[in-house]
mmCIF file of C-alpha atoms in Angstrom:
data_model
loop_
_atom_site.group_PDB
_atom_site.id
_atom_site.type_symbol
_atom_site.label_atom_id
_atom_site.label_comp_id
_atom_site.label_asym_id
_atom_site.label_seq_id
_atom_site.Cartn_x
_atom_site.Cartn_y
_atom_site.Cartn_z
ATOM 1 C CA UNK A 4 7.894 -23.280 18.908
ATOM 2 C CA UNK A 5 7.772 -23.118 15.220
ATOM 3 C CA UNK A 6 9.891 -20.298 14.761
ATOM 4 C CA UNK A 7 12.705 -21.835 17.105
ATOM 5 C CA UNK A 8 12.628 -25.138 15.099
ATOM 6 C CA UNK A 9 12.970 -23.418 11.677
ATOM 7 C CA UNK A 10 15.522 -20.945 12.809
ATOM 8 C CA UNK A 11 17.544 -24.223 14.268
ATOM 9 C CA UNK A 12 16.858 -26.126 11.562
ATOM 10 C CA UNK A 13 18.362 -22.846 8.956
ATOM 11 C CA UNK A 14 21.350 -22.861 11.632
ATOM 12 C CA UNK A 15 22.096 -26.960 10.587
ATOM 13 C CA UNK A 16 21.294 -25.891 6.664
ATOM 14 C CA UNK A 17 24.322 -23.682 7.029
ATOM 15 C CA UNK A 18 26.191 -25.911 9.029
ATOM 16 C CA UNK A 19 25.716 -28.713 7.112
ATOM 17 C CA UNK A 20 26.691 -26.801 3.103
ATOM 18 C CA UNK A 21 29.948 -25.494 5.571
ATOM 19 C CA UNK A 22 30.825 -28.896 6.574
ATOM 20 C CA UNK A 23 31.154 -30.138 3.158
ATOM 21 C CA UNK A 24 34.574 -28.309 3.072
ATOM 22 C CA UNK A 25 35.207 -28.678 6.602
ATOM 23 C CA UNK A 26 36.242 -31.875 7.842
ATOM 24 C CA UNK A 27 35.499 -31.947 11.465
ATOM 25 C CA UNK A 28 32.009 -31.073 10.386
ATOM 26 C CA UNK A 29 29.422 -34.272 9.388
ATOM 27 C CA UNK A 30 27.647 -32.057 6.620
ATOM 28 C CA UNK A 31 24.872 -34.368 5.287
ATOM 29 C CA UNK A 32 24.420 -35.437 8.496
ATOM 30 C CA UNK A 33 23.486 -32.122 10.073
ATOM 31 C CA UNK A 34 21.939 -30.639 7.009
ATOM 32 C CA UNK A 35 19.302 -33.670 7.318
ATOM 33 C CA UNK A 36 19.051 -32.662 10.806
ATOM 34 C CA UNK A 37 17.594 -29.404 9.696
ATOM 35 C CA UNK A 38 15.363 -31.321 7.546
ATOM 36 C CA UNK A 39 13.741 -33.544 11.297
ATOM 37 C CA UNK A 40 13.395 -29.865 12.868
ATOM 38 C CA UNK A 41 11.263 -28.956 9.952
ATOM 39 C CA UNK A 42 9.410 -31.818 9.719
ATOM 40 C CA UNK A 43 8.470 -31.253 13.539
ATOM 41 C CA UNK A 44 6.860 -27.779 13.319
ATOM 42 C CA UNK A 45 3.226 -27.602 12.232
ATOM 43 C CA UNK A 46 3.752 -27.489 8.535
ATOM 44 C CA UNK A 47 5.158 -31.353 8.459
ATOM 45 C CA UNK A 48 6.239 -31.382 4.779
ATOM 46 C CA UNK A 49 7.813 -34.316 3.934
ATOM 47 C CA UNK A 50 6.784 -37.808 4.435
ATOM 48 C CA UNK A 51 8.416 -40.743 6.048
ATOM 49 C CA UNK A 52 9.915 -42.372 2.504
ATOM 50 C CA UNK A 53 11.382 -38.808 1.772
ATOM 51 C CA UNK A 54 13.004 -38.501 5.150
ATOM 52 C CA UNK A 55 14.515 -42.188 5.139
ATOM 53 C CA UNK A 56 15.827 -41.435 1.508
ATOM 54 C CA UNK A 57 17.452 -38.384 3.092
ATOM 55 C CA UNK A 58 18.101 -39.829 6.044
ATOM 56 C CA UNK A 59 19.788 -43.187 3.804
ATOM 57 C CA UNK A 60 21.916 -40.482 1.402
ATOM 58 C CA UNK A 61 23.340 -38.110 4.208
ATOM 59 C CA UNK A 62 24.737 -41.426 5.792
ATOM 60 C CA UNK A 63 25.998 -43.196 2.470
ATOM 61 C CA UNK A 64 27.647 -39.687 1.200
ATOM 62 C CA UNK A 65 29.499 -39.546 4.782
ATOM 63 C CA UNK A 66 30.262 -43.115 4.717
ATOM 64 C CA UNK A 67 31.956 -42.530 1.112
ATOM 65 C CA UNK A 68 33.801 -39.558 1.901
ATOM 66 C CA UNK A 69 36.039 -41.269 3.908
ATOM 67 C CA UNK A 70 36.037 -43.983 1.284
ATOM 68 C CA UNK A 71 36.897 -41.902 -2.043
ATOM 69 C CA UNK A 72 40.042 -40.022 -0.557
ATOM 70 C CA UNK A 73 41.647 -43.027 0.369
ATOM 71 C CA UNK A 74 40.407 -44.901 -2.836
ATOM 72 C CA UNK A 75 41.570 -42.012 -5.503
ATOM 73 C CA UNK A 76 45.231 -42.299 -2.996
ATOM 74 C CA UNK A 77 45.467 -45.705 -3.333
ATOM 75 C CA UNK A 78 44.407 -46.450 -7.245
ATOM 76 C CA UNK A 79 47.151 -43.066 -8.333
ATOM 77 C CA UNK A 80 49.626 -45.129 -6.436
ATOM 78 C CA UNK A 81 49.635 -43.322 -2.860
ATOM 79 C CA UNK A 82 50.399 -44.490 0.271
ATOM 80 C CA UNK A 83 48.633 -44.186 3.973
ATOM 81 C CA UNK A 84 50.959 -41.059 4.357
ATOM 82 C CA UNK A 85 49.738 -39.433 1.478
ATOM 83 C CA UNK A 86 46.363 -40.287 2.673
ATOM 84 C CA UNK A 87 47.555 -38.699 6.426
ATOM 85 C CA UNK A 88 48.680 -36.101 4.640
ATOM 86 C CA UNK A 89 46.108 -35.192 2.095
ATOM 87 C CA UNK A 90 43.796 -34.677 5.678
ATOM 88 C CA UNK A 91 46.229 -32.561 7.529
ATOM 89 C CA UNK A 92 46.885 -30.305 4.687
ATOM 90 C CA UNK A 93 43.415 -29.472 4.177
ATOM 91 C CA UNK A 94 43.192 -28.745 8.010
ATOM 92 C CA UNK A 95 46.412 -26.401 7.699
ATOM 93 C CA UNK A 96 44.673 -25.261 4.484
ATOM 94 C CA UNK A 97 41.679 -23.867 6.359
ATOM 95 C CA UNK A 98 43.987 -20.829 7.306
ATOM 96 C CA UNK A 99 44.958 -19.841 3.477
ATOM 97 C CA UNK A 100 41.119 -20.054 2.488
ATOM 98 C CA UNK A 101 40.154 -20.149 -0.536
ATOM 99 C CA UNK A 102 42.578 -21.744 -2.166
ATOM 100 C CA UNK A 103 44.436 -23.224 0.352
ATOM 101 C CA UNK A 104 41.142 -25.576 0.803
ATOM 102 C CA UNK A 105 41.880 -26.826 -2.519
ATOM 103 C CA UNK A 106 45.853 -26.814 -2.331
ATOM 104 C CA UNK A 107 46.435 -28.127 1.019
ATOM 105 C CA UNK A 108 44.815 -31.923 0.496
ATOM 106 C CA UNK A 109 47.854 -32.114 -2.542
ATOM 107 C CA UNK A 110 50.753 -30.144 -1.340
ATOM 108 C CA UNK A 111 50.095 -32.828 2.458
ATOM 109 C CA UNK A 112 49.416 -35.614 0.112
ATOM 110 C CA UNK A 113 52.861 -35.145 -1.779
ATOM 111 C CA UNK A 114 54.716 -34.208 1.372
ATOM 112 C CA UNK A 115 52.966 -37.423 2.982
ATOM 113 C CA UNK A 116 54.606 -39.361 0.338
ATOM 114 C CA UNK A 117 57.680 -37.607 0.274
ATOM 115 C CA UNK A 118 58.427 -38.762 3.901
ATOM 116 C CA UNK A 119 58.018 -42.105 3.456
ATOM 117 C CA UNK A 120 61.219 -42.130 1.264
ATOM 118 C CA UNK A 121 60.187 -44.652 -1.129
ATOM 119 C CA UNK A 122 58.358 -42.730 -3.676
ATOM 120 C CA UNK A 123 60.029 -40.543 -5.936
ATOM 121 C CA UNK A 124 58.431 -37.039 -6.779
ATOM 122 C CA UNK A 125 56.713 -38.281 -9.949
ATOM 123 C CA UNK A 126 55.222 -41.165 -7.818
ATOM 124 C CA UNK A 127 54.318 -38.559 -5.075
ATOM 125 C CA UNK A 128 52.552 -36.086 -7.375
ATOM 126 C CA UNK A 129 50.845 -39.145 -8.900
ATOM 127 C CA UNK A 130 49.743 -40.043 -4.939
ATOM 128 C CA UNK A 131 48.982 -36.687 -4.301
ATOM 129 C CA UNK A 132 47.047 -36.020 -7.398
ATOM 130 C CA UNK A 133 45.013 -38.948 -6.648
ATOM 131 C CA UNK A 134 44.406 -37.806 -3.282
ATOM 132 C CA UNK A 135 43.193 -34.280 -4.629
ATOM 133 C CA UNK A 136 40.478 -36.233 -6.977
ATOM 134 C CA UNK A 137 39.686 -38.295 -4.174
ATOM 135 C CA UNK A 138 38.967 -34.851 -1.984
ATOM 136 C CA UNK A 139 37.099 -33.044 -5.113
ATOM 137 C CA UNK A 140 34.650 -35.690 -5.528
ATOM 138 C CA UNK A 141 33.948 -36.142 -1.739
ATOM 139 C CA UNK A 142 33.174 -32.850 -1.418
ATOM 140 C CA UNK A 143 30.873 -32.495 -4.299
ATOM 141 C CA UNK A 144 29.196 -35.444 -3.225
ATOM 142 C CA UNK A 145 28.420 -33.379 0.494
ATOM 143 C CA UNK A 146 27.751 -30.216 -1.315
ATOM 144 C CA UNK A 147 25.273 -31.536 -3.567
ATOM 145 C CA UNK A 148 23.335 -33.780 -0.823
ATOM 146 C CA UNK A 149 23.673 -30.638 1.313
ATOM 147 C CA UNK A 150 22.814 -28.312 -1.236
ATOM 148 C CA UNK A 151 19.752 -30.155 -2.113
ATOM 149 C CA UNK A 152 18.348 -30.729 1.470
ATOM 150 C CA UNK A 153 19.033 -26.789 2.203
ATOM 151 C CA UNK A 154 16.707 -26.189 -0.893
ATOM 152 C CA UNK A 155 14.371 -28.639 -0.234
ATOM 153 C CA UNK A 156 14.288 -26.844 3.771
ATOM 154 C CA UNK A 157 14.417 -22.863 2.204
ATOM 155 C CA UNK A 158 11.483 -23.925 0.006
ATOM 156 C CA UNK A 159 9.094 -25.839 2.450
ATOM 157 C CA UNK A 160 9.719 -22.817 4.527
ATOM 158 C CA UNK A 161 8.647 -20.122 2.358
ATOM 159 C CA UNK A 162 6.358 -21.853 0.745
#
């Protein structure tokens, strides 16, 4: 049963680091899922204050990355549009890996404040700038939670 748990709880590790640039993926959230599996085989590594401080950063690093995006948008002078379209163009991005990861949340963000007619294109690049910071620092925020959990799991397990 050991085996299973650790090879399910490797399967969230990866998970979880790929859902930092994925956005339909919760990756704190699942990498300190792979963190419970281990801590339910035999070798039990971690005790309870560790897991509730994991447990207490995967959900305040999610929680934030839906705050920072909309934050950096709003404080560069964006719009909900920009904010719309900062999300959809790192979905579209997804295709045009790797660098479309990192040019589609400003390319939607500037058409997202294009189309609301208002903003001229040094106000949208402003927006969409903002909403590019916003995106950065989310997902440095997941990768390092992430990151660190999969570490903490890779060396409990070969330890």
């Amino acid at each position: 049963m050991d085996i299973l748990l650790i090879i399910l709880g490797a399967i969230c590790m990866i998970v979880g680091i790929l859902g930092c640039f994925l956005p339909i993926i919760p990756g704190p959230p699942v990498s300190f899922l792979g963190l419970l599996l281990l801590e339910w085989t035999e070798k039990s590594p971690f005790d309870s204050d560790t897991l509730w401080l994991w447990g207490l950063v995967a959900a305040g690093v999610t929680a934030l990355d839906y705050v920072i995006p909309v934050y950096g948008t709003k404080k560069f002078g964006g719009s909900k549009r920009g904010v719309w379209g900062s999300t959809i163009g790192l979905i579209v991005g997804l295709f045009f890996a790797p660098f479309g990861i990192i040019l589609g949340p400003f390319i939607g963000a500037f058409l997202g404040e294009m189309s609301t007619g208002k903003a001229t294109n040094k106000e949208a690049l402003r927006a969409a700038f903002g909403a590019f910071l916003g995106f950065v620092a989310g997902v440095l925020m997941k990768l390092i939670a992430s990151g660190w959990m999969a570490w903490l799991f890779f060396r409990y397990t070969f330890s």
